[in-house]
């Protein structure tokens, strides 16, 4: 009996487990598969939550996270990884450095989740040097307006964008904007800014929509889409997800 060659394209999510599957690793996997990719996952935390309530977060030990990652790279070729919640900037930096050791050319999309949509706060300690090193290891960082303000509260949004853009590309999600709501902004190659307006007049709020956008962006990069197309198509996919129904839990469907 002959063994067929594995022709699947792999992509990795490193994030928390959400039992409702609206956010976290299970949401990312659904997004990846909708984009024709085989999603691998490393769990950073086990949460007790649903689409409206967040009760608890139990962090996975750093050593176990790194062991999960290493074993996956022993078996699979992984060109792109998306990262969600991690306990601390220090742990995140070790994860990033491990990924780069295992694949120096890997592209990493970081969704800097600081607070769950239900209000639970994740790590909030600040260490400027560590955070700078984190940013330098990433291909993209995908904050929303609340997250980018929280990263450097002493800076204006414009100053923060300038600071981060010197180190990595930024996809700034516009769902939390007070003006021009739904307008996303992409800053790349340090000097280029691209506005992405909404493609629909209204959307239905969804649990985990930020996870979906960053996972869609990672998937488009893994599928070797040009950068601007990867960003525009990630927004289009997320809008389809938001409008897939009127509940807080969306449906994934890529056409």
PDB file of N, CA and C in Angstrom, residues 100-161:
ATOM      1  N   UNK A 100      11.060  31.631  15.893  1.00  0.00           N
ATOM      2  CA  UNK A 100      12.092  32.079  14.960  1.00  0.00           C
ATOM      3  C   UNK A 100      13.283  31.117  14.930  1.00  0.00           C
ATOM      4  N   UNK A 101      13.567  30.480  16.050  1.00  0.00           N
ATOM      5  CA  UNK A 101      14.638  29.472  16.059  1.00  0.00           C
ATOM      6  C   UNK A 101      14.233  28.254  15.233  1.00  0.00           C
ATOM      7  N   UNK A 102      12.962  27.876  15.324  1.00  0.00           N
ATOM      8  CA  UNK A 102      12.477  26.691  14.617  1.00  0.00           C
ATOM      9  C   UNK A 102      12.266  26.965  13.125  1.00  0.00           C
ATOM     10  N   UNK A 103      11.913  28.194  12.781  1.00  0.00           N
ATOM     11  CA  UNK A 103      11.753  28.597  11.384  1.00  0.00           C
ATOM     12  C   UNK A 103      12.093  30.083  11.272  1.00  0.00           C
ATOM     13  N   UNK A 104      13.333  30.421  10.936  1.00  0.00           N
ATOM     14  CA  UNK A 104      13.753  31.828  10.881  1.00  0.00           C
ATOM     15  C   UNK A 104      12.928  32.692   9.940  1.00  0.00           C
ATOM     16  N   UNK A 105      12.265  32.103   8.953  1.00  0.00           N
ATOM     17  CA  UNK A 105      11.487  32.887   7.991  1.00  0.00           C
ATOM     18  C   UNK A 105       9.995  32.937   8.319  1.00  0.00           C
ATOM     19  N   UNK A 106       9.598  32.392   9.467  1.00  0.00           N
ATOM     20  CA  UNK A 106       8.173  32.359   9.812  1.00  0.00           C
ATOM     21  C   UNK A 106       7.618  33.776   9.939  1.00  0.00           C
ATOM     22  N   UNK A 107       6.381  33.948   9.493  1.00  0.00           N
ATOM     23  CA  UNK A 107       5.693  35.231   9.619  1.00  0.00           C
ATOM     24  C   UNK A 107       4.669  35.118  10.742  1.00  0.00           C
ATOM     25  N   UNK A 108       4.739  36.057  11.687  1.00  0.00           N
ATOM     26  CA  UNK A 108       3.925  35.976  12.899  1.00  0.00           C
ATOM     27  C   UNK A 108       2.963  37.160  12.947  1.00  0.00           C
ATOM     28  N   UNK A 109       1.680  36.851  13.108  1.00  0.00           N
ATOM     29  CA  UNK A 109       0.645  37.874  13.243  1.00  0.00           C
ATOM     30  C   UNK A 109       0.197  37.868  14.694  1.00  0.00           C
ATOM     31  N   UNK A 110       0.393  38.960  15.388  1.00  0.00           N
ATOM     32  CA  UNK A 110       0.059  39.064  16.808  1.00  0.00           C
ATOM     33  C   UNK A 110      -1.214  39.877  16.994  1.00  0.00           C
ATOM     34  N   UNK A 111      -2.199  39.267  17.632  1.00  0.00           N
ATOM     35  CA  UNK A 111      -3.413  39.971  18.032  1.00  0.00           C
ATOM     36  C   UNK A 111      -3.272  40.277  19.520  1.00  0.00           C
ATOM     37  N   UNK A 112      -2.913  41.504  19.888  1.00  0.00           N
ATOM     38  CA  UNK A 112      -2.564  41.819  21.286  1.00  0.00           C
ATOM     39  C   UNK A 112      -3.801  41.966  22.170  1.00  0.00           C
ATOM     40  N   UNK A 113      -4.390  40.829  22.531  1.00  0.00           N
ATOM     41  CA  UNK A 113      -5.632  40.844  23.302  1.00  0.00           C
ATOM     42  C   UNK A 113      -5.330  41.173  24.763  1.00  0.00           C
ATOM     43  N   UNK A 114      -5.806  42.317  25.214  1.00  0.00           N
ATOM     44  CA  UNK A 114      -5.561  42.739  26.592  1.00  0.00           C
ATOM     45  C   UNK A 114      -6.795  42.580  27.471  1.00  0.00           C
ATOM     46  N   UNK A 115      -7.974  42.511  26.831  1.00  0.00           N
ATOM     47  CA  UNK A 115      -9.217  42.381  27.594  1.00  0.00           C
ATOM     48  C   UNK A 115     -10.246  41.640  26.774  1.00  0.00           C
ATOM     49  N   UNK A 116     -10.939  40.690  27.404  1.00  0.00           N
ATOM     50  CA  UNK A 116     -11.993  39.952  26.708  1.00  0.00           C
ATOM     51  C   UNK A 116     -13.189  40.863  26.485  1.00  0.00           C
ATOM     52  N   UNK A 117     -14.008  40.532  25.480  1.00  0.00           N
ATOM     53  CA  UNK A 117     -15.179  41.360  25.189  1.00  0.00           C
ATOM     54  C   UNK A 117     -16.148  41.403  26.364  1.00  0.00           C
ATOM     55  N   UNK A 118     -16.100  40.374  27.241  1.00  0.00           N
ATOM     56  CA  UNK A 118     -16.969  40.356  28.427  1.00  0.00           C
ATOM     57  C   UNK A 118     -16.374  41.138  29.593  1.00  0.00           C
ATOM     58  N   UNK A 119     -15.173  41.708  29.414  1.00  0.00           N
ATOM     59  CA  UNK A 119     -14.604  42.576  30.430  1.00  0.00           C
ATOM     60  C   UNK A 119     -13.418  42.035  31.190  1.00  0.00           C
ATOM     61  N   UNK A 120     -13.101  40.747  31.065  1.00  0.00           N
ATOM     62  CA  UNK A 120     -11.982  40.154  31.803  1.00  0.00           C
ATOM     63  C   UNK A 120     -10.663  40.706  31.271  1.00  0.00           C
ATOM     64  N   UNK A 121      -9.782  41.162  32.169  1.00  0.00           N
ATOM     65  CA  UNK A 121      -8.496  41.716  31.757  1.00  0.00           C
ATOM     66  C   UNK A 121      -7.412  40.647  31.813  1.00  0.00           C
ATOM     67  N   UNK A 122      -6.600  40.589  30.737  1.00  0.00           N
ATOM     68  CA  UNK A 122      -5.449  39.704  30.716  1.00  0.00           C
ATOM     69  C   UNK A 122      -4.239  40.502  31.203  1.00  0.00           C
ATOM     70  N   UNK A 123      -3.041  40.096  30.826  1.00  0.00           N
ATOM     71  CA  UNK A 123      -1.844  40.758  31.353  1.00  0.00           C
ATOM     72  C   UNK A 123      -1.856  42.251  31.030  1.00  0.00           C
ATOM     73  N   UNK A 124      -1.446  43.039  32.001  1.00  0.00           N
ATOM     74  CA  UNK A 124      -1.422  44.491  31.818  1.00  0.00           C
ATOM     75  C   UNK A 124      -0.087  45.109  32.221  1.00  0.00           C
ATOM     76  N   UNK A 125       0.857  44.281  32.691  1.00  0.00           N
ATOM     77  CA  UNK A 125       2.143  44.845  33.088  1.00  0.00           C
ATOM     78  C   UNK A 125       2.883  45.380  31.873  1.00  0.00           C
ATOM     79  N   UNK A 126       3.663  46.396  32.094  1.00  0.00           N
ATOM     80  CA  UNK A 126       4.360  47.025  30.983  1.00  0.00           C
ATOM     81  C   UNK A 126       5.862  46.939  31.178  1.00  0.00           C
ATOM     82  N   UNK A 127       6.562  46.576  30.130  1.00  0.00           N
ATOM     83  CA  UNK A 127       8.005  46.591  30.095  1.00  0.00           C
ATOM     84  C   UNK A 127       8.375  47.013  28.687  1.00  0.00           C
ATOM     85  N   UNK A 128       8.776  48.265  28.543  1.00  0.00           N
ATOM     86  CA  UNK A 128       8.955  48.844  27.216  1.00  0.00           C
ATOM     87  C   UNK A 128       9.972  48.073  26.397  1.00  0.00           C
ATOM     88  N   UNK A 129      11.070  47.669  27.011  1.00  0.00           N
ATOM     89  CA  UNK A 129      12.114  46.964  26.265  1.00  0.00           C
ATOM     90  C   UNK A 129      11.600  45.625  25.739  1.00  0.00           C
ATOM     91  N   UNK A 130      10.892  44.884  26.593  1.00  0.00           N
ATOM     92  CA  UNK A 130      10.352  43.589  26.158  1.00  0.00           C
ATOM     93  C   UNK A 130       9.311  43.791  25.064  1.00  0.00           C
ATOM     94  N   UNK A 131       8.432  44.759  25.237  1.00  0.00           N
ATOM     95  CA  UNK A 131       7.399  45.017  24.244  1.00  0.00           C
ATOM     96  C   UNK A 131       8.016  45.408  22.904  1.00  0.00           C
ATOM     97  N   UNK A 132       9.061  46.219  22.924  1.00  0.00           N
ATOM     98  CA  UNK A 132       9.750  46.572  21.677  1.00  0.00           C
ATOM     99  C   UNK A 132      10.302  45.336  20.994  1.00  0.00           C
ATOM    100  N   UNK A 133      10.905  44.440  21.757  1.00  0.00           N
ATOM    101  CA  UNK A 133      11.460  43.211  21.183  1.00  0.00           C
ATOM    102  C   UNK A 133      10.363  42.301  20.648  1.00  0.00           C
ATOM    103  N   UNK A 134       9.213  42.286  21.321  1.00  0.00           N
ATOM    104  CA  UNK A 134       8.063  41.523  20.824  1.00  0.00           C
ATOM    105  C   UNK A 134       7.657  42.042  19.452  1.00  0.00           C
ATOM    106  N   UNK A 135       7.507  43.346  19.327  1.00  0.00           N
ATOM    107  CA  UNK A 135       7.059  43.938  18.066  1.00  0.00           C
ATOM    108  C   UNK A 135       8.026  43.636  16.927  1.00  0.00           C
ATOM    109  N   UNK A 136       9.302  43.659  17.211  1.00  0.00           N
ATOM    110  CA  UNK A 136      10.312  43.426  16.167  1.00  0.00           C
ATOM    111  C   UNK A 136      10.251  42.012  15.593  1.00  0.00           C
ATOM    112  N   UNK A 137       9.709  41.080  16.360  1.00  0.00           N
ATOM    113  CA  UNK A 137       9.645  39.685  15.897  1.00  0.00           C
ATOM    114  C   UNK A 137       8.406  39.401  15.053  1.00  0.00           C
ATOM    115  N   UNK A 138       7.496  40.373  14.983  1.00  0.00           N
ATOM    116  CA  UNK A 138       6.203  40.128  14.327  1.00  0.00           C
ATOM    117  C   UNK A 138       6.173  40.671  12.904  1.00  0.00           C
ATOM    118  N   UNK A 139       5.374  40.026  12.067  1.00  0.00           N
ATOM    119  CA  UNK A 139       5.097  40.513  10.721  1.00  0.00           C
ATOM    120  C   UNK A 139       3.984  41.552  10.762  1.00  0.00           C
ATOM    121  N   UNK A 140       2.999  41.315  11.631  1.00  0.00           N
ATOM    122  CA  UNK A 140       1.854  42.214  11.786  1.00  0.00           C
ATOM    123  C   UNK A 140       1.402  42.189  13.228  1.00  0.00           C
ATOM    124  N   UNK A 141       0.900  43.335  13.700  1.00  0.00           N
ATOM    125  CA  UNK A 141       0.182  43.419  14.964  1.00  0.00           C
ATOM    126  C   UNK A 141      -1.198  43.981  14.631  1.00  0.00           C
ATOM    127  N   UNK A 142      -2.260  43.400  15.244  1.00  0.00           N
ATOM    128  CA  UNK A 142      -3.630  43.744  14.822  1.00  0.00           C
ATOM    129  C   UNK A 142      -4.482  44.252  15.990  1.00  0.00           C
ATOM    130  N   UNK A 143      -4.138  45.372  16.585  1.00  0.00           N
ATOM    131  CA  UNK A 143      -4.935  45.883  17.706  1.00  0.00           C
ATOM    132  C   UNK A 143      -6.208  46.575  17.238  1.00  0.00           C
ATOM    133  N   UNK A 144      -7.196  46.667  18.148  1.00  0.00           N
ATOM    134  CA  UNK A 144      -8.297  47.586  17.926  1.00  0.00           C
ATOM    135  C   UNK A 144      -7.964  48.905  18.623  1.00  0.00           C
ATOM    136  N   UNK A 145      -8.875  49.871  18.573  1.00  0.00           N
ATOM    137  CA  UNK A 145      -8.563  51.194  19.118  1.00  0.00           C
ATOM    138  C   UNK A 145      -8.359  51.163  20.632  1.00  0.00           C
ATOM    139  N   UNK A 146      -9.114  50.341  21.334  1.00  0.00           N
ATOM    140  CA  UNK A 146      -8.943  50.257  22.781  1.00  0.00           C
ATOM    141  C   UNK A 146      -7.594  49.632  23.125  1.00  0.00           C
ATOM    142  N   UNK A 147      -7.202  48.626  22.364  1.00  0.00           N
ATOM    143  CA  UNK A 147      -5.937  47.940  22.644  1.00  0.00           C
ATOM    144  C   UNK A 147      -4.730  48.809  22.329  1.00  0.00           C
ATOM    145  N   UNK A 148      -4.778  49.550  21.228  1.00  0.00           N
ATOM    146  CA  UNK A 148      -3.618  50.364  20.882  1.00  0.00           C
ATOM    147  C   UNK A 148      -3.444  51.515  21.871  1.00  0.00           C
ATOM    148  N   UNK A 149      -4.558  52.010  22.434  1.00  0.00           N
ATOM    149  CA  UNK A 149      -4.452  53.042  23.472  1.00  0.00           C
ATOM    150  C   UNK A 149      -3.875  52.467  24.754  1.00  0.00           C
ATOM    151  N   UNK A 150      -4.209  51.205  25.055  1.00  0.00           N
ATOM    152  CA  UNK A 150      -3.740  50.579  26.297  1.00  0.00           C
ATOM    153  C   UNK A 150      -2.277  50.161  26.224  1.00  0.00           C
ATOM    154  N   UNK A 151      -1.762  49.905  25.025  1.00  0.00           N
ATOM    155  CA  UNK A 151      -0.370  49.478  24.893  1.00  0.00           C
ATOM    156  C   UNK A 151       0.588  50.552  25.398  1.00  0.00           C
ATOM    157  N   UNK A 152       0.337  51.792  25.013  1.00  0.00           N
ATOM    158  CA  UNK A 152       1.189  52.908  25.439  1.00  0.00           C
ATOM    159  C   UNK A 152       0.288  54.060  25.886  1.00  0.00           C
ATOM    160  N   UNK A 153      -0.278  53.972  27.080  1.00  0.00           N
ATOM    161  CA  UNK A 153      -1.272  54.969  27.515  1.00  0.00           C
ATOM    162  C   UNK A 153      -0.721  56.385  27.615  1.00  0.00           C
ATOM    163  N   UNK A 154       0.609  56.514  27.725  1.00  0.00           N
ATOM    164  CA  UNK A 154       1.186  57.851  27.828  1.00  0.00           C
ATOM    165  C   UNK A 154       1.323  58.520  26.461  1.00  0.00           C
ATOM    166  N   UNK A 155       1.105  57.763  25.380  1.00  0.00           N
ATOM    167  CA  UNK A 155       1.230  58.304  24.037  1.00  0.00           C
ATOM    168  C   UNK A 155      -0.154  58.529  23.417  1.00  0.00           C
ATOM    169  N   UNK A 156      -0.224  59.404  22.433  1.00  0.00           N
ATOM    170  CA  UNK A 156      -1.439  59.521  21.632  1.00  0.00           C
ATOM    171  C   UNK A 156      -1.491  58.326  20.677  1.00  0.00           C
ATOM    172  N   UNK A 157      -2.650  58.101  20.067  1.00  0.00           N
ATOM    173  CA  UNK A 157      -2.749  57.015  19.091  1.00  0.00           C
ATOM    174  C   UNK A 157      -1.776  57.240  17.944  1.00  0.00           C
ATOM    175  N   UNK A 158      -1.658  58.485  17.495  1.00  0.00           N
ATOM    176  CA  UNK A 158      -0.748  58.784  16.391  1.00  0.00           C
ATOM    177  C   UNK A 158       0.690  58.490  16.782  1.00  0.00           C
ATOM    178  N   UNK A 159       1.087  58.866  17.996  1.00  0.00           N
ATOM    179  CA  UNK A 159       2.446  58.588  18.460  1.00  0.00           C
ATOM    180  C   UNK A 159       2.690  57.085  18.592  1.00  0.00           C
ATOM    181  N   UNK A 160       1.675  56.376  19.076  1.00  0.00           N
ATOM    182  CA  UNK A 160       1.797  54.926  19.230  1.00  0.00           C
ATOM    183  C   UNK A 160       1.956  54.246  17.877  1.00  0.00           C
ATOM    184  N   UNK A 161       1.156  54.670  16.908  1.00  0.00           N
ATOM    185  CA  UNK A 161       1.255  54.101  15.563  1.00  0.00           C
ATOM    186  C   UNK A 161       2.631  54.352  14.975  1.00  0.00           C
TER     187      UNK A 161
END
